[in-house]
């Protein structure tokens, strides 16, 4: 299948989650406008997203919840367990190990890596911490393709090279660094400070903080 737009890919987990809810409510069929009301994405976008996957529904009939759920489940590999690695067991890394996606059935952090000898060899929230020197070996042994990166900013880019050499194909980047990656590695950035700054910008503007400052000049 040819690659779908990134924005569509980002909505897939949302579709999947809400279809689950609809199924649990006993719904067997759903229209794009019902789905649109639930997930607050306009129905034209939903139809366009779904059209990337071919004919998933019939005009005037809507979508079959079970069939759609089954389809998205396979698209998102939710019909199997995905084990991921975590690199850098600091404050954020530890929080993620402790969280370990328990509310999501099919994702688990199975191995963590660090360079600090005091951390290496310990077990955090049930996850073993291995030295970076064993990255390739462990990752290949456990058939891990995705890594969560919570290392310090200054080593982020070098870590990408190590991950690439180990065979990692996807990185969830929690560092604020804009990473240079080869074409065969996908990156999703999660910059929490950035998200908060964006919120601060919106709220500040709404409350006229900037205006007040300017008018006092
Ligand atoms: P956080 O940024 O999560 O709050 P922190 O402030 O506790 O973490 P950092 O200095 O950011 O600590 O380091 C995060 C973790 O990454 C530490 O456990 C550190 O030992 C580890 N680390 C540092 N350099 C590397 C590296 N090159 N490869 C792997 N892990 C590393």
PDB file of C-alpha atoms and ligand atoms in Angstrom:
ATOM      1  CA  UNK A   1       0.000   0.000   0.000  1.00  0.00           C
ATOM      2  CA  UNK A   2       1.332   3.466  -0.757  1.00  0.00           C
ATOM      3  CA  UNK A   3       2.161   5.658   2.183  1.00  0.00           C
ATOM      4  CA  UNK A   4      -0.732   7.606   3.679  1.00  0.00           C
ATOM      5  CA  UNK A   5      -0.369  11.269   4.731  1.00  0.00           C
ATOM      6  CA  UNK A   6       1.168  11.769   8.149  1.00  0.00           C
ATOM      7  CA  UNK A   7      -1.893  13.678   9.401  1.00  0.00           C
ATOM      8  CA  UNK A   8      -4.072  10.688   8.488  1.00  0.00           C
ATOM      9  CA  UNK A   9      -1.678   8.297  10.218  1.00  0.00           C
ATOM     10  CA  UNK A  10      -1.863  10.421  13.356  1.00  0.00           C
ATOM     11  CA  UNK A  11      -5.650  10.070  13.416  1.00  0.00           C
ATOM     12  CA  UNK A  12      -5.645   6.272  13.068  1.00  0.00           C
ATOM     13  CA  UNK A  13      -5.254   5.575  16.797  1.00  0.00           C
ATOM     14  CA  UNK A  14      -8.128   7.977  17.448  1.00  0.00           C
ATOM     15  CA  UNK A  15     -10.386   6.168  14.972  1.00  0.00           C
ATOM     16  CA  UNK A  16      -9.380   2.864  16.462  1.00  0.00           C
ATOM     17  CA  UNK A  17     -10.095   3.949  20.056  1.00  0.00           C
ATOM     18  CA  UNK A  18     -13.492   5.440  19.263  1.00  0.00           C
ATOM     19  CA  UNK A  19     -14.568   2.496  17.128  1.00  0.00           C
ATOM     20  CA  UNK A  20     -13.819   0.359  20.165  1.00  0.00           C
ATOM     21  CA  UNK A  21     -16.086   2.578  22.240  1.00  0.00           C
ATOM     22  CA  UNK A  22     -18.844   2.329  19.625  1.00  0.00           C
ATOM     23  CA  UNK A  23     -18.530  -1.430  19.561  1.00  0.00           C
ATOM     24  CA  UNK A  24     -18.732  -1.575  23.367  1.00  0.00           C
ATOM     25  CA  UNK A  25     -21.908   0.523  23.156  1.00  0.00           C
ATOM     26  CA  UNK A  26     -23.375  -2.202  20.946  1.00  0.00           C
ATOM     27  CA  UNK A  27     -23.274  -0.207  17.738  1.00  0.00           C
ATOM     28  CA  UNK A  28     -22.818  -2.246  14.563  1.00  0.00           C
ATOM     29  CA  UNK A  29     -22.972   0.518  11.982  1.00  0.00           C
ATOM     30  CA  UNK A  30     -21.775   4.095  12.032  1.00  0.00           C
ATOM     31  CA  UNK A  31     -21.929   7.085   9.682  1.00  0.00           C
ATOM     32  CA  UNK A  32     -19.011   9.424   9.110  1.00  0.00           C
ATOM     33  CA  UNK A  33     -21.004  12.237  10.721  1.00  0.00           C
ATOM     34  CA  UNK A  34     -21.574  10.197  13.907  1.00  0.00           C
ATOM     35  CA  UNK A  35     -17.874   9.450  14.030  1.00  0.00           C
ATOM     36  CA  UNK A  36     -17.207  13.111  13.314  1.00  0.00           C
ATOM     37  CA  UNK A  37     -19.341  14.239  16.291  1.00  0.00           C
ATOM     38  CA  UNK A  38     -17.540  11.828  18.582  1.00  0.00           C
ATOM     39  CA  UNK A  39     -13.944  12.594  17.660  1.00  0.00           C
ATOM     40  CA  UNK A  40     -14.447  16.210  16.594  1.00  0.00           C
ATOM     41  CA  UNK A  41     -12.838  15.793  13.192  1.00  0.00           C
ATOM     42  CA  UNK A  42     -14.975  16.987  10.277  1.00  0.00           C
ATOM     43  CA  UNK A  43     -16.652  14.236   8.299  1.00  0.00           C
ATOM     44  CA  UNK A  44     -15.048  15.239   4.986  1.00  0.00           C
ATOM     45  CA  UNK A  45     -11.631  14.653   6.571  1.00  0.00           C
ATOM     46  CA  UNK A  46     -12.787  11.292   7.925  1.00  0.00           C
ATOM     47  CA  UNK A  47     -14.064  10.221   4.494  1.00  0.00           C
ATOM     48  CA  UNK A  48     -10.831  11.390   2.890  1.00  0.00           C
ATOM     49  CA  UNK A  49      -8.758   9.539   5.496  1.00  0.00           C
ATOM     50  CA  UNK A  50     -10.745   6.356   4.956  1.00  0.00           C
ATOM     51  CA  UNK A  51     -10.538   6.698   1.180  1.00  0.00           C
ATOM     52  CA  UNK A  52      -6.772   6.142   1.445  1.00  0.00           C
ATOM     53  CA  UNK A  53      -7.592   2.603   2.469  1.00  0.00           C
ATOM     54  CA  UNK A  54      -9.998   1.885  -0.370  1.00  0.00           C
ATOM     55  CA  UNK A  55     -13.726   1.291  -0.037  1.00  0.00           C
ATOM     56  CA  UNK A  56     -14.365   0.865   3.679  1.00  0.00           C
ATOM     57  CA  UNK A  57     -18.009   1.896   3.642  1.00  0.00           C
ATOM     58  CA  UNK A  58     -20.986   2.084   1.344  1.00  0.00           C
ATOM     59  CA  UNK A  59     -22.744   5.305   0.397  1.00  0.00           C
ATOM     60  CA  UNK A  60     -25.915   5.690   2.410  1.00  0.00           C
ATOM     61  CA  UNK A  61     -25.077   2.728   4.608  1.00  0.00           C
ATOM     62  CA  UNK A  62     -22.215   4.076   6.655  1.00  0.00           C
ATOM     63  CA  UNK A  63     -19.450   1.942   8.037  1.00  0.00           C
ATOM     64  CA  UNK A  64     -19.595  -1.480   9.581  1.00  0.00           C
ATOM     65  CA  UNK A  65     -18.075  -0.992  13.043  1.00  0.00           C
ATOM     66  CA  UNK A  66     -16.729  -4.523  13.403  1.00  0.00           C
ATOM     67  CA  UNK A  67     -15.141  -4.561   9.936  1.00  0.00           C
ATOM     68  CA  UNK A  68     -13.624  -1.112  10.417  1.00  0.00           C
ATOM     69  CA  UNK A  69     -12.279  -2.003  13.833  1.00  0.00           C
ATOM     70  CA  UNK A  70     -10.766  -5.165  12.477  1.00  0.00           C
ATOM     71  CA  UNK A  71      -9.183  -3.218   9.633  1.00  0.00           C
ATOM     72  CA  UNK A  72      -7.670  -0.504  11.854  1.00  0.00           C
ATOM     73  CA  UNK A  73      -6.566  -3.089  14.371  1.00  0.00           C
ATOM     74  CA  UNK A  74      -4.462  -4.724  11.664  1.00  0.00           C
ATOM     75  CA  UNK A  75      -3.240  -1.374  10.313  1.00  0.00           C
ATOM     76  CA  UNK A  76      -2.038  -0.421  13.784  1.00  0.00           C
ATOM     77  CA  UNK A  77      -0.709  -3.919  14.532  1.00  0.00           C
ATOM     78  CA  UNK A  78      -2.998  -4.037  17.546  1.00  0.00           C
ATOM     79  CA  UNK A  79      -3.615  -7.715  16.920  1.00  0.00           C
ATOM     80  CA  UNK A  80      -0.135  -8.450  18.266  1.00  0.00           C
ATOM     81  CA  UNK A  81       2.138  -7.213  21.022  1.00  0.00           C
ATOM     82  CA  UNK A  82       4.715  -4.597  20.031  1.00  0.00           C
ATOM     83  CA  UNK A  83       7.733  -4.460  22.285  1.00  0.00           C
ATOM     84  CA  UNK A  84       9.696  -1.221  22.257  1.00  0.00           C
ATOM     85  CA  UNK A  85      12.973  -0.105  23.855  1.00  0.00           C
ATOM     86  CA  UNK A  86      13.668   2.939  25.993  1.00  0.00           C
ATOM     87  CA  UNK A  87      16.983   4.771  25.801  1.00  0.00           C
ATOM     88  CA  UNK A  88      18.000   6.917  28.788  1.00  0.00           C
ATOM     89  CA  UNK A  89      16.587   6.007  32.200  1.00  0.00           C
ATOM     90  CA  UNK A  90      16.537   9.509  33.737  1.00  0.00           C
ATOM     91  CA  UNK A  91      13.501  11.256  35.238  1.00  0.00           C
ATOM     92  CA  UNK A  92      11.384  11.119  32.110  1.00  0.00           C
ATOM     93  CA  UNK A  93      12.598   7.651  31.129  1.00  0.00           C
ATOM     94  CA  UNK A  94      11.725   6.346  34.560  1.00  0.00           C
ATOM     95  CA  UNK A  95       8.266   7.874  34.446  1.00  0.00           C
ATOM     96  CA  UNK A  96       7.640   6.184  31.093  1.00  0.00           C
ATOM     97  CA  UNK A  97       8.938   2.852  32.367  1.00  0.00           C
ATOM     98  CA  UNK A  98       6.605   3.123  35.316  1.00  0.00           C
ATOM     99  CA  UNK A  99       3.695   4.104  33.065  1.00  0.00           C
ATOM    100  CA  UNK A 100       4.558   1.437  30.486  1.00  0.00           C
ATOM    101  CA  UNK A 101       1.415   1.990  28.431  1.00  0.00           C
ATOM    102  CA  UNK A 102      -0.617  -0.213  30.745  1.00  0.00           C
ATOM    103  CA  UNK A 103      -3.831   1.275  29.413  1.00  0.00           C
ATOM    104  CA  UNK A 104      -2.866   0.255  25.882  1.00  0.00           C
ATOM    105  CA  UNK A 105      -3.098  -3.505  25.582  1.00  0.00           C
ATOM    106  CA  UNK A 106      -0.546  -4.145  22.902  1.00  0.00           C
ATOM    107  CA  UNK A 107       2.487  -1.964  23.556  1.00  0.00           C
ATOM    108  CA  UNK A 108       5.179  -2.710  26.118  1.00  0.00           C
ATOM    109  CA  UNK A 109       8.622  -1.344  26.866  1.00  0.00           C
ATOM    110  CA  UNK A 110      10.590  -4.575  27.050  1.00  0.00           C
ATOM    111  CA  UNK A 111      14.128  -3.301  27.492  1.00  0.00           C
ATOM    112  CA  UNK A 112      15.828  -0.107  28.638  1.00  0.00           C
ATOM    113  CA  UNK A 113      19.349   1.126  27.943  1.00  0.00           C
ATOM    114  CA  UNK A 114      21.652   3.583  29.680  1.00  0.00           C
ATOM    115  CA  UNK A 115      25.336   4.370  30.070  1.00  0.00           C
ATOM    116  CA  UNK A 116      25.311   5.086  33.794  1.00  0.00           C
ATOM    117  CA  UNK A 117      26.941   2.084  35.517  1.00  0.00           C
ATOM    118  CA  UNK A 118      24.809   2.709  38.585  1.00  0.00           C
ATOM    119  CA  UNK A 119      21.632   2.161  36.563  1.00  0.00           C
ATOM    120  CA  UNK A 120      22.817  -0.544  34.172  1.00  0.00           C
ATOM    121  CA  UNK A 121      22.008  -4.017  35.450  1.00  0.00           C
ATOM    122  CA  UNK A 122      19.069  -2.855  37.560  1.00  0.00           C
ATOM    123  CA  UNK A 123      15.390  -3.450  36.886  1.00  0.00           C
ATOM    124  CA  UNK A 124      13.036  -0.449  36.743  1.00  0.00           C
ATOM    125  CA  UNK A 125       9.299  -1.047  36.988  1.00  0.00           C
ATOM    126  CA  UNK A 126       9.931  -4.612  35.868  1.00  0.00           C
ATOM    127  CA  UNK A 127      12.044  -3.586  32.857  1.00  0.00           C
ATOM    128  CA  UNK A 128      15.741  -4.584  32.751  1.00  0.00           C
ATOM    129  CA  UNK A 129      18.278  -1.830  32.042  1.00  0.00           C
ATOM    130  CA  UNK A 130      21.103  -2.916  29.731  1.00  0.00           C
ATOM    131  CA  UNK A 131      24.322  -1.078  28.834  1.00  0.00           C
ATOM    132  CA  UNK A 132      24.391   0.782  25.529  1.00  0.00           C
ATOM    133  CA  UNK A 133      27.189  -1.552  24.462  1.00  0.00           C
ATOM    134  CA  UNK A 134      24.579  -4.329  24.260  1.00  0.00           C
ATOM    135  CA  UNK A 135      22.077  -2.248  22.276  1.00  0.00           C
ATOM    136  CA  UNK A 136      22.407  -4.018  18.934  1.00  0.00           C
ATOM    137  CA  UNK A 137      22.548  -7.505  20.365  1.00  0.00           C
ATOM    138  CA  UNK A 138      19.518  -7.084  22.656  1.00  0.00           C
ATOM    139  CA  UNK A 139      17.419  -5.228  20.125  1.00  0.00           C
ATOM    140  CA  UNK A 140      17.978  -7.857  17.481  1.00  0.00           C
ATOM    141  CA  UNK A 141      17.395 -10.684  19.919  1.00  0.00           C
ATOM    142  CA  UNK A 142      14.075  -9.167  21.023  1.00  0.00           C
ATOM    143  CA  UNK A 143      13.180  -8.101  17.475  1.00  0.00           C
ATOM    144  CA  UNK A 144      12.575  -4.518  18.602  1.00  0.00           C
ATOM    145  CA  UNK A 145      12.052  -1.940  15.850  1.00  0.00           C
ATOM    146  CA  UNK A 146      10.982   1.096  17.869  1.00  0.00           C
ATOM    147  CA  UNK A 147      12.814   3.099  20.531  1.00  0.00           C
ATOM    148  CA  UNK A 148      11.688   5.807  22.906  1.00  0.00           C
ATOM    149  CA  UNK A 149      14.488   8.329  23.285  1.00  0.00           C
ATOM    150  CA  UNK A 150      14.797  10.102  26.644  1.00  0.00           C
ATOM    151  CA  UNK A 151      18.541  10.815  26.642  1.00  0.00           C
ATOM    152  CA  UNK A 152      20.054  14.271  27.321  1.00  0.00           C
ATOM    153  CA  UNK A 153      19.778  16.737  24.468  1.00  0.00           C
ATOM    154  CA  UNK A 154      23.532  16.782  23.826  1.00  0.00           C
ATOM    155  CA  UNK A 155      23.742  13.072  22.986  1.00  0.00           C
ATOM    156  CA  UNK A 156      20.467  12.825  21.054  1.00  0.00           C
ATOM    157  CA  UNK A 157      21.927  12.991  17.538  1.00  0.00           C
ATOM    158  CA  UNK A 158      24.688  10.479  18.310  1.00  0.00           C
ATOM    159  CA  UNK A 159      22.121   8.148  19.838  1.00  0.00           C
ATOM    160  CA  UNK A 160      20.217   8.195  16.545  1.00  0.00           C
ATOM    161  CA  UNK A 161      23.272   6.722  14.796  1.00  0.00           C
ATOM    162  CA  UNK A 162      23.557   3.999  17.415  1.00  0.00           C
ATOM    163  CA  UNK A 163      19.868   3.198  17.085  1.00  0.00           C
ATOM    164  CA  UNK A 164      20.109   3.077  13.300  1.00  0.00           C
ATOM    165  CA  UNK A 165      23.049   0.680  13.478  1.00  0.00           C
ATOM    166  CA  UNK A 166      21.089  -1.529  15.845  1.00  0.00           C
ATOM    167  CA  UNK A 167      18.258  -1.772  13.316  1.00  0.00           C
ATOM    168  CA  UNK A 168      15.759   0.597  14.918  1.00  0.00           C
ATOM    169  CA  UNK A 169      13.256   1.944  12.389  1.00  0.00           C
ATOM    170  CA  UNK A 170      11.111   4.252  14.521  1.00  0.00           C
ATOM    171  CA  UNK A 171      12.035   6.766  17.216  1.00  0.00           C
ATOM    172  CA  UNK A 172       9.718   8.476  19.660  1.00  0.00           C
ATOM    173  CA  UNK A 173      11.872  11.501  20.370  1.00  0.00           C
ATOM    174  CA  UNK A 174      11.311  13.136  23.754  1.00  0.00           C
ATOM    175  CA  UNK A 175      14.359  15.396  23.396  1.00  0.00           C
ATOM    176  CA  UNK A 176      13.849  18.920  22.038  1.00  0.00           C
ATOM    177  CA  UNK A 177      16.420  18.243  19.293  1.00  0.00           C
ATOM    178  CA  UNK A 178      15.302  18.281  15.671  1.00  0.00           C
ATOM    179  CA  UNK A 179      16.911  15.042  14.593  1.00  0.00           C
ATOM    180  CA  UNK A 180      18.687  14.282  11.380  1.00  0.00           C
ATOM    181  CA  UNK A 181      17.603  10.803  10.382  1.00  0.00           C
ATOM    182  CA  UNK A 182      18.122   8.609   7.334  1.00  0.00           C
ATOM    183  CA  UNK A 183      15.081   8.043   5.149  1.00  0.00           C
ATOM    184  CA  UNK A 184      14.350   4.606   6.538  1.00  0.00           C
ATOM    185  CA  UNK A 185      13.873   5.870  10.104  1.00  0.00           C
ATOM    186  CA  UNK A 186      10.593   7.452  11.173  1.00  0.00           C
ATOM    187  CA  UNK A 187      10.583  10.011  13.974  1.00  0.00           C
ATOM    188  CA  UNK A 188       7.694  11.211  16.101  1.00  0.00           C
ATOM    189  CA  UNK A 189       8.578  14.198  18.266  1.00  0.00           C
ATOM    190  CA  UNK A 190       7.094  14.676  21.698  1.00  0.00           C
ATOM    191  CA  UNK A 191       8.410  17.917  23.121  1.00  0.00           C
ATOM    192  CA  UNK A 192       6.445  18.549  26.292  1.00  0.00           C
ATOM    193  CA  UNK A 193       7.929  22.003  26.907  1.00  0.00           C
ATOM    194  CA  UNK A 194       7.062  22.958  23.349  1.00  0.00           C
ATOM    195  CA  UNK A 195       3.455  21.853  23.835  1.00  0.00           C
ATOM    196  CA  UNK A 196       3.195  23.899  27.015  1.00  0.00           C
ATOM    197  CA  UNK A 197       4.774  26.940  25.376  1.00  0.00           C
ATOM    198  CA  UNK A 198       2.216  26.734  22.595  1.00  0.00           C
ATOM    199  CA  UNK A 199      -0.543  26.669  25.201  1.00  0.00           C
ATOM    200  CA  UNK A 200       1.021  29.607  27.034  1.00  0.00           C
ATOM    201  CA  UNK A 201       1.077  31.514  23.756  1.00  0.00           C
ATOM    202  CA  UNK A 202      -2.635  30.881  23.119  1.00  0.00           C
ATOM    203  CA  UNK A 203      -3.748  31.646  26.651  1.00  0.00           C
ATOM    204  CA  UNK A 204      -1.504  34.712  26.859  1.00  0.00           C
ATOM    205  CA  UNK A 205      -2.920  36.058  23.616  1.00  0.00           C
ATOM    206  CA  UNK A 206      -6.490  35.340  24.638  1.00  0.00           C
ATOM    207  CA  UNK A 207      -6.038  37.219  27.875  1.00  0.00           C
ATOM    208  CA  UNK A 208      -4.404  40.123  26.061  1.00  0.00           C
ATOM    209  CA  UNK A 209      -1.137  39.880  27.998  1.00  0.00           C
ATOM    210  CA  UNK A 210       0.906  40.829  24.963  1.00  0.00           C
ATOM    211  CA  UNK A 211      -1.382  43.729  24.113  1.00  0.00           C
ATOM    212  CA  UNK A 212      -1.092  45.130  27.628  1.00  0.00           C
ATOM    213  CA  UNK A 213       2.691  45.024  27.429  1.00  0.00           C
ATOM    214  CA  UNK A 214       2.753  46.705  24.037  1.00  0.00           C
ATOM    215  CA  UNK A 215       0.352  49.484  24.967  1.00  0.00           C
ATOM    216  CA  UNK A 216       2.426  50.405  28.040  1.00  0.00           C
ATOM    217  CA  UNK A 217       5.458  51.024  25.778  1.00  0.00           C
TER     218      UNK A 217
HETATM  219  P1  LIG B   1      15.376  13.720  32.177  1.00  0.00           P
HETATM  220  O1  LIG B   1      15.931  14.527  31.024  1.00  0.00           O
HETATM  221  O2  LIG B   1      14.644  12.509  31.726  1.00  0.00           O
HETATM  222  O3  LIG B   1      14.708  14.495  33.241  1.00  0.00           O
HETATM  223  P2  LIG B   1      17.659  13.463  33.922  1.00  0.00           P
HETATM  224  O4  LIG B   1      17.750  14.922  34.113  1.00  0.00           O
HETATM  225  O5  LIG B   1      17.380  12.602  35.101  1.00  0.00           O
HETATM  226  O6  LIG B   1      16.642  13.033  32.821  1.00  0.00           O
HETATM  227  P3  LIG B   1      19.590  13.333  31.845  1.00  0.00           P
HETATM  228  O7  LIG B   1      20.909  13.931  32.108  1.00  0.00           O
HETATM  229  O8  LIG B   1      18.641  14.039  30.947  1.00  0.00           O
HETATM  230  O9  LIG B   1      18.961  12.960  33.231  1.00  0.00           O
HETATM  231  O10 LIG B   1      19.830  11.846  31.295  1.00  0.00           O
HETATM  232  C1  LIG B   1      18.796  10.952  31.090  1.00  0.00           C
HETATM  233  C2  LIG B   1      19.378   9.557  31.150  1.00  0.00           C
HETATM  234  O11 LIG B   1      20.117   9.294  29.950  1.00  0.00           O
HETATM  235  C3  LIG B   1      20.349   9.326  32.304  1.00  0.00           C
HETATM  236  O12 LIG B   1      19.986   8.153  33.007  1.00  0.00           O
HETATM  237  C4  LIG B   1      21.697   9.193  31.623  1.00  0.00           C
HETATM  238  O13 LIG B   1      22.546   8.294  32.311  1.00  0.00           O
HETATM  239  C5  LIG B   1      21.313   8.632  30.280  1.00  0.00           C
HETATM  240  N1  LIG B   1      22.306   8.879  29.222  1.00  0.00           N
HETATM  241  C6  LIG B   1      23.170   9.909  29.109  1.00  0.00           C
HETATM  242  N2  LIG B   1      23.915   9.795  27.996  1.00  0.00           N
HETATM  243  C7  LIG B   1      23.506   8.675  27.386  1.00  0.00           C
HETATM  244  C8  LIG B   1      23.890   7.997  26.191  1.00  0.00           C
HETATM  245  N3  LIG B   1      24.838   8.479  25.386  1.00  0.00           N
HETATM  246  N4  LIG B   1      23.250   6.853  25.882  1.00  0.00           N
HETATM  247  C9  LIG B   1      22.282   6.360  26.680  1.00  0.00           C
HETATM  248  N5  LIG B   1      21.881   6.931  27.816  1.00  0.00           N
HETATM  249  C10 LIG B   1      22.485   8.077  28.176  1.00  0.00           C
END
